[in-house]
Amino acid sequence: MKNTTTLLNASHEEQGNFDYFSHQICINRYTQAHQTWIEDCLNDHSDFCGQEGINARDLKSLFVHEVTHFLDLTTTLWGLEYTARKSALLDKIHLGEDHEQALNVFMLNTSELEMHKALLVRDGESLAGCTMNHGLMIHPDYGPIIVVIYYRDGVECHKIPLSMLALFEAHATANEVLSKIRDIDQIPDENERIVAHAHVNQEFNEHLHDPALTEYTLLLNLAKLHFPELSLRELLVFFSALARFTMNQDALSLSILSDRMRFLPTEAGDALSLDMKRGTSRAVVAFKTLLFMHEWISKGTPMENSENINMLKTRPNKAIRQLWEDDNVKFMDAMAQIERNCYLGLLQNRRHDLPDFEIVSASIAANMALLENSPVGLLSLSDLTLMDAILNEDFTPIAMPKRLDIDAISYFDQFYPFMAKLKKLYQAKKASKFFITPGDSILFVNR
């Protein structure tokens, strides 16, 4: 999504990007001449009204999109696992040791991002009017996956893999739109507010039907289809809660949840369950929760259903946990904290020079409690402690309102050669992940 109204002729990747290897946010198509205006917008010092207000909230929502990626990587268990495995690989490279196993383990995470574009099949037709179904398959490189299929007049027209990228991008898109809604709510003129809210709703619906945006909208499309009772704001707040719930499941909880997913008793279904039991394929949690939540809010008495819908609207975190607890899932939150501490310990004891531990530990300390109570898009950027961004056009740093004590340009200069070596090594190997199918001998490797 990424604000197609901001840069009318820009593709979504052209507007900005987040680099998962380095935690760096890069924004395109702006230069040093825009620096003061950008920083004023990020500090909420810009006008909320008229064209200036439109420009400011488009810019802020672009930053919120990328900031969501940063926070997902630095404050969730999936993000900590990704960074710890990257760090273990960097140690091997730094010390000149054999790195093949460390690279394969790291690819368990990276492949779940890479697979989306590798397996995506789509035509150029709108998704409007399509029906949706899903199936399971085992891909030789990416293992067991769920594929969502769009049909038009009974003919298959789009096949979208359920990937971690789809979860990350849907979460970032949800917060991007919430950021606009938050800013529009501060417009003093009621008529202008009504018009602006209507425009955001229309824009969101148009994006849901754009075949070029499926990595951003696959899960949001599914959520909107199943929960027509929710306003756009309620839908996006619920989805943000669901995304972070999914990313923060510890390995034991994922194993327990996999037994409640009711996969078809096929080789692909059994393989997907096994994949979740070793802590991967966690995007399935978000997917299945959406489907089961739809049943949960409609299977009881009218009064029970009304109470569940109200809980979903007002306390989505509680509703999500209640859904699974009603299915006899017992969440042991202490296990998540143990895993979090384990990953932090691995990062702290690194043998390379990349400051992953400093970045992650500072983000957890400053941001995690805030994110337990609010989606990113409804917070002010000045509430969050973040790394400075960089404008790609002329390498201008953009100071975030509350910044980590890391100079963005010095950080880039110091670590770019190191990260370039890692990327070259990674890109030289075919993206894939090792996985288990029923009947395989199980080989345990260091995480």
CSV table of C-alpha atoms in Angstrom, one decimal:
chain,number,residue,atom,x,y,z
A,1,MET,CA,0.0,0.0,0.0
A,2,LYS,CA,2.4,2.6,1.2
A,3,ASN,CA,0.6,5.8,0.3
A,4,THR,CA,-0.1,5.7,-3.4
A,5,THR,CA,-1.5,9.1,-3.0
A,6,THR,CA,1.8,10.5,-1.8
A,7,LEU,CA,3.9,9.6,-4.8
A,8,LEU,CA,1.4,9.2,-7.6
A,9,ASN,CA,3.7,7.5,-10.1
A,10,ALA,CA,5.8,5.5,-7.6
A,11,SER,CA,5.7,1.8,-7.0
A,12,HIS,CA,5.3,0.8,-3.4
A,13,GLU,CA,9.0,-0.2,-3.0
A,14,GLU,CA,10.0,3.1,-4.5
A,15,GLN,CA,8.5,5.1,-1.6
A,16,GLY,CA,10.4,3.5,1.2
A,17,ASN,CA,11.8,0.3,2.5
A,18,PHE,CA,12.9,-1.4,5.7
A,19,ASP,CA,16.1,-3.4,5.6
A,20,TYR,CA,15.7,-6.5,7.8
A,21,PHE,CA,19.4,-7.2,7.9
A,22,SER,CA,20.4,-3.8,9.4
A,23,HIS,CA,17.1,-2.5,11.0
A,24,GLN,CA,17.4,0.6,8.7
A,25,ILE,CA,14.5,2.6,7.5
A,26,CYS,CA,15.1,4.3,4.1
A,27,ILE,CA,12.7,6.8,2.5
A,28,ASN,CA,12.9,7.7,-1.2
A,29,ARG,CA,12.0,10.7,-3.4
A,30,TYR,CA,12.8,13.3,-0.7
A,31,THR,CA,16.0,15.3,-0.3
A,32,GLN,CA,17.7,17.5,2.3
A,33,ALA,CA,15.4,20.3,1.2
A,34,HIS,CA,12.5,18.4,2.8
A,35,GLN,CA,14.3,17.5,6.0
A,36,THR,CA,12.8,20.2,8.3
A,37,TRP,CA,9.3,19.7,7.0
A,38,ILE,CA,9.6,15.9,7.4
A,39,GLU,CA,10.9,16.2,11.0
A,40,ASP,CA,8.2,18.7,11.8
A,41,CYS,CA,5.6,16.2,10.5
A,42,LEU,CA,7.0,13.4,12.6
A,43,ASN,CA,6.8,15.6,15.7
A,44,ASP,CA,3.2,16.4,15.0
A,45,HIS,CA,4.1,20.0,14.4
A,46,SER,CA,2.3,20.2,11.0
A,47,ASP,CA,-1.2,21.3,10.1
A,48,PHE,CA,-4.0,18.7,10.1
A,49,CYS,CA,-6.2,20.7,7.7
A,50,GLY,CA,-6.4,21.2,4.0
A,51,GLN,CA,-3.7,20.1,1.5
A,52,GLU,CA,-0.9,20.6,4.0
A,53,GLY,CA,-2.7,18.2,6.3
A,54,ILE,CA,-3.1,15.6,3.6
A,55,ASN,CA,0.6,15.8,2.7
A,56,ALA,CA,1.6,15.6,6.3
A,57,ARG,CA,-0.5,12.6,7.2
A,58,ASP,CA,0.5,10.8,4.0
A,59,LEU,CA,4.1,11.3,4.9
A,60,LYS,CA,3.6,10.2,8.5
A,61,SER,CA,1.7,7.1,7.5
A,62,LEU,CA,4.6,6.1,5.2
A,63,PHE,CA,7.0,6.4,8.2
A,64,VAL,CA,4.5,4.4,10.4
A,65,HIS,CA,4.4,1.6,7.8
A,66,GLU,CA,8.3,1.3,8.0
A,67,VAL,CA,8.4,1.9,11.8
A,68,THR,CA,5.9,-1.1,12.2
A,69,HIS,CA,8.5,-3.3,10.5
A,70,PHE,CA,11.2,-2.0,12.8
A,71,LEU,CA,9.1,-2.7,15.9
A,72,ASP,CA,8.0,-6.1,14.7
A,73,LEU,CA,11.6,-7.1,14.2
A,74,THR,CA,12.9,-5.7,17.5
A,75,THR,CA,10.0,-6.4,20.0
A,76,THR,CA,8.5,-9.7,18.9
A,77,LEU,CA,9.7,-13.3,19.4
A,78,TRP,CA,9.8,-13.9,15.7
A,79,GLY,CA,11.9,-10.8,15.2
A,80,LEU,CA,14.3,-11.7,18.0
A,81,GLU,CA,14.6,-15.2,16.6
A,82,TYR,CA,15.4,-13.7,13.2
A,83,THR,CA,18.0,-11.4,14.6
A,84,ALA,CA,19.6,-14.0,16.8
A,85,ARG,CA,20.0,-16.4,13.9
A,86,LYS,CA,21.4,-13.6,11.8
A,87,SER,CA,23.9,-12.8,14.6
A,88,ALA,CA,25.0,-16.4,14.9
A,89,LEU,CA,25.7,-16.5,11.1
A,90,LEU,CA,27.6,-13.2,11.4
A,91,ASP,CA,29.8,-14.7,14.2
A,92,LYS,CA,30.7,-17.6,11.9
A,93,ILE,CA,31.6,-15.3,9.0
A,94,HIS,CA,33.5,-12.9,11.3
A,95,LEU,CA,35.6,-15.7,12.8
A,96,GLY,CA,36.2,-17.4,9.4
A,97,GLU,CA,34.4,-20.6,10.6
A,98,ASP,CA,32.2,-22.9,8.5
A,99,HIS,CA,28.9,-21.2,8.2
A,100,GLU,CA,26.7,-23.6,6.2
A,101,GLN,CA,24.6,-24.8,9.1
A,102,ALA,CA,24.1,-21.3,10.5
A,103,LEU,CA,23.1,-20.1,7.1
A,104,ASN,CA,20.6,-22.9,6.7
A,105,VAL,CA,19.1,-22.1,10.1
A,106,PHE,CA,18.8,-18.4,9.3
A,107,MET,CA,17.1,-19.3,6.1
A,108,LEU,CA,14.3,-20.8,8.1
A,109,ASN,CA,13.2,-17.2,8.8
A,110,THR,CA,14.3,-15.5,5.6
A,111,SER,CA,12.7,-18.0,3.4
A,112,GLU,CA,9.3,-17.2,5.0
A,113,LEU,CA,9.8,-13.7,3.6
A,114,GLU,CA,11.3,-14.7,0.3
A,115,MET,CA,8.7,-17.3,-0.6
A,116,HIS,CA,5.9,-14.8,-1.2
A,117,LYS,CA,7.3,-13.3,-4.4
A,118,ALA,CA,8.8,-16.6,-5.5
A,119,LEU,CA,5.5,-18.4,-5.4
A,120,LEU,CA,3.0,-15.6,-6.2
A,121,VAL,CA,0.8,-16.3,-9.3
A,122,ARG,CA,-1.5,-13.5,-10.4
A,123,ASP,CA,-3.1,-11.9,-13.5
A,124,GLY,CA,-3.7,-8.2,-14.0
A,125,GLU,CA,-7.4,-8.3,-13.2
A,126,SER,CA,-9.0,-6.7,-10.1
A,127,LEU,CA,-9.8,-8.9,-7.1
A,128,ALA,CA,-13.2,-7.3,-6.9
A,129,GLY,CA,-15.9,-9.9,-7.3
A,130,CYS,CA,-13.6,-12.8,-6.8
A,131,THR,CA,-14.3,-15.7,-4.5
A,132,MET,CA,-11.6,-17.1,-2.2
A,133,ASN,CA,-10.6,-20.6,-1.2
A,134,HIS,CA,-7.4,-22.1,0.2
A,135,GLY,CA,-5.4,-25.3,0.0
A,136,LEU,CA,-2.3,-26.9,1.3
A,137,MET,CA,0.8,-28.0,-0.6
A,138,ILE,CA,4.4,-29.0,0.0
A,139,HIS,CA,6.8,-27.0,-2.1
A,140,PRO,CA,10.3,-28.6,-2.6
A,141,ASP,CA,12.1,-25.4,-1.6
A,142,TYR,CA,9.8,-23.8,0.9
A,143,GLY,CA,8.1,-26.8,2.5
A,144,PRO,CA,4.4,-27.0,3.6
A,145,ILE,CA,2.4,-23.9,2.9
A,146,ILE,CA,-1.2,-22.6,2.7
A,147,VAL,CA,-2.1,-21.1,-0.7
A,148,VAL,CA,-5.1,-18.7,-1.0
A,149,ILE,CA,-6.7,-19.0,-4.4
A,150,TYR,CA,-8.9,-16.3,-5.9
A,151,TYR,CA,-11.5,-17.4,-8.5
A,152,ARG,CA,-13.4,-15.3,-11.0
A,153,ASP,CA,-16.5,-17.0,-12.5
A,154,GLY,CA,-15.1,-20.3,-11.4
A,155,VAL,CA,-11.7,-19.8,-13.0
A,156,GLU,CA,-8.6,-19.6,-10.9
A,157,CYS,CA,-6.9,-16.1,-11.4
A,158,HIS,CA,-4.6,-15.5,-8.4
A,159,LYS,CA,-2.7,-17.8,-6.1
A,160,ILE,CA,-1.2,-16.1,-3.1
A,161,PRO,CA,1.1,-18.0,-0.7
A,162,LEU,CA,0.5,-17.4,3.0
A,163,SER,CA,3.8,-16.1,4.1
A,164,MET,CA,5.4,-14.1,6.9
A,165,LEU,CA,5.9,-11.3,4.4
A,166,ALA,CA,2.1,-11.2,4.0
A,167,LEU,CA,1.7,-11.0,7.8
A,168,PHE,CA,4.3,-8.3,8.2
A,169,GLU,CA,3.0,-6.2,5.3
A,170,ALA,CA,-0.6,-6.5,6.3
A,171,HIS,CA,0.3,-5.4,9.8
A,172,ALA,CA,2.3,-2.4,8.5
A,173,THR,CA,-0.6,-1.5,6.2
A,174,ALA,CA,-3.1,-1.6,9.0
A,175,ASN,CA,-1.0,0.8,11.1
A,176,GLU,CA,-0.4,3.0,8.0
A,177,VAL,CA,-4.2,3.5,7.7
A,178,LEU,CA,-4.7,3.8,11.4
A,179,SER,CA,-2.1,6.7,11.4
A,180,LYS,CA,-4.2,8.5,8.8
A,181,ILE,CA,-7.4,7.9,10.9
A,182,ARG,CA,-5.7,9.2,14.0
A,183,ASP,CA,-4.6,12.4,12.2
A,184,ILE,CA,-8.0,12.9,10.6
A,185,ASP,CA,-9.7,12.7,14.0
A,186,GLN,CA,-7.7,15.8,15.0
A,187,ILE,CA,-9.2,18.0,12.2
A,188,PRO,CA,-11.3,20.6,13.9
A,189,ASP,CA,-13.9,21.0,11.1
A,190,GLU,CA,-16.5,18.2,11.2
A,191,ASN,CA,-17.3,18.3,7.5
A,192,GLU,CA,-13.6,18.1,6.5
A,193,ARG,CA,-13.3,15.2,8.9
A,194,ILE,CA,-16.2,13.3,7.4
A,195,VAL,CA,-14.9,13.8,3.9
A,196,ALA,CA,-11.3,12.7,4.9
A,197,HIS,CA,-12.6,9.6,6.6
A,198,ALA,CA,-14.7,8.7,3.6
A,199,HIS,CA,-11.7,9.1,1.3
A,200,VAL,CA,-9.5,6.8,3.5
A,201,ASN,CA,-12.3,4.1,3.5
A,202,GLN,CA,-12.6,4.3,-0.2
A,203,GLU,CA,-8.9,4.2,-0.7
A,204,PHE,CA,-8.6,1.2,1.5
A,205,ASN,CA,-11.3,-0.7,-0.3
A,206,GLU,CA,-9.7,0.1,-3.7
A,207,HIS,CA,-6.3,-1.2,-2.4
A,208,LEU,CA,-7.9,-4.5,-1.3
A,209,HIS,CA,-8.9,-5.2,-4.9
A,210,ASP,CA,-5.6,-4.2,-6.5
A,211,PRO,CA,-3.8,-7.4,-7.8
A,212,ALA,CA,-0.4,-5.7,-7.4
A,213,LEU,CA,-0.9,-5.3,-3.6
A,214,THR,CA,-1.6,-8.8,-2.5
A,215,GLU,CA,1.4,-9.1,-0.2
A,216,TYR,CA,-0.1,-6.1,1.7
A,217,THR,CA,-3.8,-7.0,1.6
A,218,LEU,CA,-4.2,-10.8,1.6
A,219,LEU,CA,-4.9,-11.1,5.3
A,220,LEU,CA,-6.7,-7.8,5.5
A,221,ASN,CA,-9.0,-9.0,2.7
A,222,LEU,CA,-9.7,-12.1,4.7
A,223,ALA,CA,-10.4,-10.1,7.9
A,224,LYS,CA,-12.7,-7.7,6.2
A,225,LEU,CA,-14.6,-10.5,4.5
A,226,HIS,CA,-15.2,-12.3,7.8
A,227,PHE,CA,-16.0,-9.3,10.1
A,228,PRO,CA,-18.4,-6.9,8.4
A,229,GLU,CA,-19.6,-5.9,11.9
A,230,LEU,CA,-16.3,-4.0,12.5
A,231,SER,CA,-15.7,-0.4,11.4
A,232,LEU,CA,-12.5,0.2,9.5
A,233,ARG,CA,-10.7,1.5,12.7
A,234,GLU,CA,-12.0,-1.5,14.7
A,235,LEU,CA,-10.9,-3.9,12.0
A,236,LEU,CA,-7.4,-2.5,11.8
A,237,VAL,CA,-6.9,-2.4,15.6
A,238,PHE,CA,-8.1,-6.0,15.8
A,239,PHE,CA,-5.7,-7.0,13.0
A,240,SER,CA,-2.7,-5.3,14.7
A,241,ALA,CA,-3.5,-7.2,17.9
A,242,LEU,CA,-3.7,-10.4,15.9
A,243,ALA,CA,-0.4,-9.8,14.1
A,244,ARG,CA,1.5,-9.2,17.3
A,245,PHE,CA,-0.2,-12.1,19.0
A,246,THR,CA,1.0,-14.3,16.2
A,247,MET,CA,4.6,-13.0,16.2
A,248,ASN,CA,4.9,-13.3,19.9
A,249,GLN,CA,3.9,-17.0,20.3
A,250,ASP,CA,6.7,-19.0,21.9
A,251,ALA,CA,7.7,-22.4,20.6
A,252,LEU,CA,5.7,-24.4,23.1
A,253,SER,CA,2.5,-22.4,22.4
A,254,LEU,CA,3.0,-22.8,18.7
A,255,SER,CA,3.2,-26.5,19.2
A,256,ILE,CA,0.0,-26.5,21.3
A,257,LEU,CA,-1.8,-24.3,18.8
A,258,SER,CA,-0.8,-26.6,15.9
A,259,ASP,CA,-2.8,-29.4,17.5
A,260,ARG,CA,-5.9,-27.1,17.4
A,261,MET,CA,-5.6,-26.1,13.7
A,262,ARG,CA,-7.7,-28.9,12.3
A,263,PHE,CA,-5.6,-29.4,9.2
A,264,LEU,CA,-6.8,-32.0,6.7
A,265,PRO,CA,-5.3,-35.4,7.4
A,266,THR,CA,-3.1,-35.3,4.4
A,267,GLU,CA,0.7,-35.4,4.0
A,268,ALA,CA,0.7,-31.6,3.5
A,269,GLY,CA,-1.5,-31.1,6.6
A,270,ASP,CA,0.7,-33.3,8.7
A,271,ALA,CA,3.9,-31.6,7.4
A,272,LEU,CA,2.5,-28.2,8.2
A,273,SER,CA,1.6,-29.2,11.7
A,274,LEU,CA,5.1,-30.6,12.2
A,275,ASP,CA,6.5,-27.3,10.8
A,276,MET,CA,4.6,-25.3,13.4
A,277,LYS,CA,5.8,-27.7,16.2
A,278,ARG,CA,9.4,-26.6,15.6
A,279,GLY,CA,8.4,-22.9,15.7
A,280,THR,CA,8.0,-22.1,12.0
A,281,SER,CA,5.0,-21.4,9.7
A,282,ARG,CA,3.6,-19.1,12.4
A,283,ALA,CA,1.6,-17.0,9.8
A,284,VAL,CA,-0.8,-19.9,10.0
A,285,VAL,CA,-1.8,-18.8,13.5
A,286,ALA,CA,-3.1,-15.5,12.1
A,287,PHE,CA,-4.8,-17.2,9.2
A,288,LYS,CA,-6.6,-19.8,11.3
A,289,THR,CA,-7.5,-17.4,14.1
A,290,LEU,CA,-9.3,-15.3,11.5
A,291,LEU,CA,-11.3,-18.3,10.4
A,292,PHE,CA,-12.0,-19.6,13.9
A,293,MET,CA,-12.9,-16.2,15.3
A,294,HIS,CA,-15.6,-15.9,12.6
A,295,GLU,CA,-17.2,-19.1,13.9
A,296,TRP,CA,-16.6,-18.1,17.6
A,297,ILE,CA,-18.6,-14.8,17.4
A,298,SER,CA,-21.6,-16.5,15.7
A,299,LYS,CA,-22.0,-20.0,17.2
A,300,GLY,CA,-23.4,-19.1,20.6
A,301,THR,CA,-26.7,-17.6,21.8
A,302,PRO,CA,-27.6,-14.1,20.5
A,303,MET,CA,-26.5,-12.6,23.8
A,304,GLU,CA,-23.2,-14.6,23.8
A,305,ASN,CA,-22.5,-13.6,20.2
A,306,SER,CA,-23.2,-9.9,21.0
A,307,GLU,CA,-20.8,-10.1,23.9
A,308,ASN,CA,-18.1,-11.7,21.8
A,309,ILE,CA,-18.5,-9.1,19.0
A,310,ASN,CA,-18.3,-6.3,21.5
A,311,MET,CA,-15.1,-7.9,23.0
A,312,LEU,CA,-13.6,-8.1,19.5
A,313,LYS,CA,-14.4,-4.4,18.9
A,314,THR,CA,-13.2,-3.0,22.2
A,315,ARG,CA,-10.7,-5.5,23.6
A,316,PRO,CA,-9.3,-7.5,20.7
A,317,ASN,CA,-6.3,-8.8,22.6
A,318,LYS,CA,-8.6,-10.4,25.2
A,319,ALA,CA,-10.9,-11.7,22.4
A,320,ILE,CA,-8.1,-13.5,20.6
A,321,ARG,CA,-6.8,-15.2,23.8
A,322,GLN,CA,-10.4,-16.1,24.9
A,323,LEU,CA,-11.0,-17.8,21.5
A,324,TRP,CA,-8.1,-20.1,22.0
A,325,GLU,CA,-8.7,-20.6,25.8
A,326,ASP,CA,-12.2,-21.7,25.0
A,327,ASP,CA,-10.5,-24.4,22.9
A,328,ASN,CA,-8.5,-25.5,26.0
A,329,VAL,CA,-5.3,-23.8,25.0
A,330,LYS,CA,-3.3,-22.8,28.1
A,331,PHE,CA,-0.8,-20.0,27.4
A,332,MET,CA,2.3,-20.0,29.6
A,333,ASP,CA,3.5,-16.5,29.2
A,334,ALA,CA,6.6,-17.3,31.3
A,335,MET,CA,7.9,-19.4,28.4
A,336,ALA,CA,7.7,-16.4,26.1
A,337,GLN,CA,9.8,-14.4,28.5
A,338,ILE,CA,12.3,-17.3,28.8
A,339,GLU,CA,12.7,-17.4,25.0
A,340,ARG,CA,13.0,-13.6,24.9
A,341,ASN,CA,15.8,-13.6,27.5
A,342,CYS,CA,17.6,-16.5,25.7
A,343,TYR,CA,17.6,-14.5,22.4
A,344,LEU,CA,18.8,-11.4,24.2
A,345,GLY,CA,21.6,-13.4,25.8
A,346,LEU,CA,22.7,-14.7,22.4
A,347,LEU,CA,22.8,-11.2,21.0
A,348,GLN,CA,24.7,-9.8,24.0
A,349,ASN,CA,27.4,-12.5,23.7
A,350,ARG,CA,28.0,-11.9,20.0
A,351,ARG,CA,31.5,-11.9,18.6
A,352,HIS,CA,31.0,-9.5,15.7
A,353,ASP,CA,30.6,-5.7,15.9
A,354,LEU,CA,27.0,-5.1,14.7
A,355,PRO,CA,25.0,-3.5,17.5
A,356,ASP,CA,22.0,-5.7,17.3
A,357,PHE,CA,21.8,-6.2,21.0
A,358,GLU,CA,21.9,-2.5,21.7
A,359,ILE,CA,19.2,-1.8,19.1
A,360,VAL,CA,16.9,-4.6,20.2
A,361,SER,CA,17.3,-4.3,24.0
A,362,ALA,CA,16.7,-0.5,23.8
A,363,SER,CA,13.6,-1.0,21.6
A,364,ILE,CA,12.2,-3.6,24.0
A,365,ALA,CA,12.8,-1.5,27.1
A,366,ALA,CA,11.2,1.7,25.5
A,367,ASN,CA,8.5,0.3,23.2
A,368,MET,CA,7.2,-3.1,24.2
A,369,ALA,CA,4.9,-1.9,27.0
A,370,LEU,CA,3.4,0.8,24.8
A,371,LEU,CA,2.6,-1.8,22.1
A,372,GLU,CA,0.8,-4.1,24.5
A,373,ASN,CA,-1.9,-1.4,24.9
A,374,SER,CA,-2.1,0.2,21.4
A,375,PRO,CA,-1.3,-0.4,17.8
A,376,VAL,CA,1.6,1.6,16.3
A,377,GLY,CA,-0.8,3.6,14.1
A,378,LEU,CA,-2.7,5.1,17.0
A,379,LEU,CA,0.5,6.2,18.9
A,380,SER,CA,2.4,9.4,18.2
A,381,LEU,CA,5.8,8.7,16.7
A,382,SER,CA,7.2,10.8,19.5
A,383,ASP,CA,6.0,8.1,21.9
A,384,LEU,CA,8.3,5.6,20.4
A,385,THR,CA,12.1,5.2,20.6
A,386,LEU,CA,13.4,4.6,17.1
A,387,MET,CA,16.4,4.5,14.9
A,388,ASP,CA,16.9,7.5,12.6
A,389,ALA,CA,15.8,7.1,9.0
A,390,ILE,CA,17.8,7.9,5.9
A,391,LEU,CA,16.6,9.7,2.7
A,392,ASN,CA,18.0,7.6,-0.1
A,393,GLU,CA,18.1,10.5,-2.7
A,394,ASP,CA,21.0,12.3,-1.0
A,395,PHE,CA,21.7,10.3,2.2
A,396,THR,CA,20.2,12.8,4.5
A,397,PRO,CA,19.5,11.5,8.0
A,398,ILE,CA,16.0,12.1,9.4
A,399,ALA,CA,16.0,12.4,13.2
A,400,MET,CA,13.1,10.5,14.8
A,401,PRO,CA,11.3,12.5,17.6
A,402,LYS,CA,12.7,10.1,20.3
A,403,ARG,CA,15.8,8.5,18.9
A,404,LEU,CA,18.1,5.6,19.7
A,405,ASP,CA,21.6,6.9,20.3
A,406,ILE,CA,23.0,5.6,17.0
A,407,ASP,CA,24.1,8.0,14.3
A,408,ALA,CA,22.5,6.7,11.1
A,409,ILE,CA,25.2,7.7,8.7
A,410,SER,CA,28.1,6.5,10.9
A,411,TYR,CA,26.2,3.3,11.4
A,412,PHE,CA,25.7,2.8,7.7
A,413,ASP,CA,29.4,3.7,6.9
A,414,GLN,CA,30.7,1.3,9.5
A,415,PHE,CA,28.6,-1.7,8.9
A,416,TYR,CA,27.6,-1.5,5.2
A,417,PRO,CA,30.6,-3.6,4.0
A,418,PHE,CA,29.8,-6.2,6.7
A,419,MET,CA,26.2,-6.3,5.7
A,420,ALA,CA,27.0,-6.3,2.0
A,421,LYS,CA,29.1,-9.4,2.6
A,422,LEU,CA,26.3,-11.1,4.4
A,423,LYS,CA,23.8,-10.2,1.6
A,424,LYS,CA,26.1,-11.5,-1.1
A,425,LEU,CA,26.6,-14.8,0.8
A,426,TYR,CA,22.9,-15.1,1.3
A,427,GLN,CA,21.9,-14.3,-2.3
A,428,ALA,CA,24.5,-16.7,-3.7
A,429,LYS,CA,22.5,-19.6,-2.0
A,430,LYS,CA,19.1,-20.6,-3.3
A,431,ALA,CA,16.4,-19.4,-0.9
A,432,SER,CA,14.9,-22.5,0.8
A,433,LYS,CA,14.3,-24.0,4.2
A,434,PHE,CA,14.7,-27.5,5.5
A,435,PHE,CA,11.5,-29.1,6.7
A,436,ILE,CA,10.0,-32.3,8.1
A,437,THR,CA,7.5,-34.5,6.4
A,438,PRO,CA,5.7,-37.4,8.1
A,439,GLY,CA,8.0,-40.4,8.3
A,440,ASP,CA,11.2,-38.4,8.1
A,441,SER,CA,13.9,-39.0,10.7
A,442,ILE,CA,14.1,-35.9,12.8
A,443,LEU,CA,17.5,-34.2,13.1
A,444,PHE,CA,17.9,-31.7,15.8
A,445,VAL,CA,20.2,-28.7,15.1
A,446,ASN,CA,21.2,-25.8,17.2
A,447,ARG,CA,18.6,-23.0,16.9
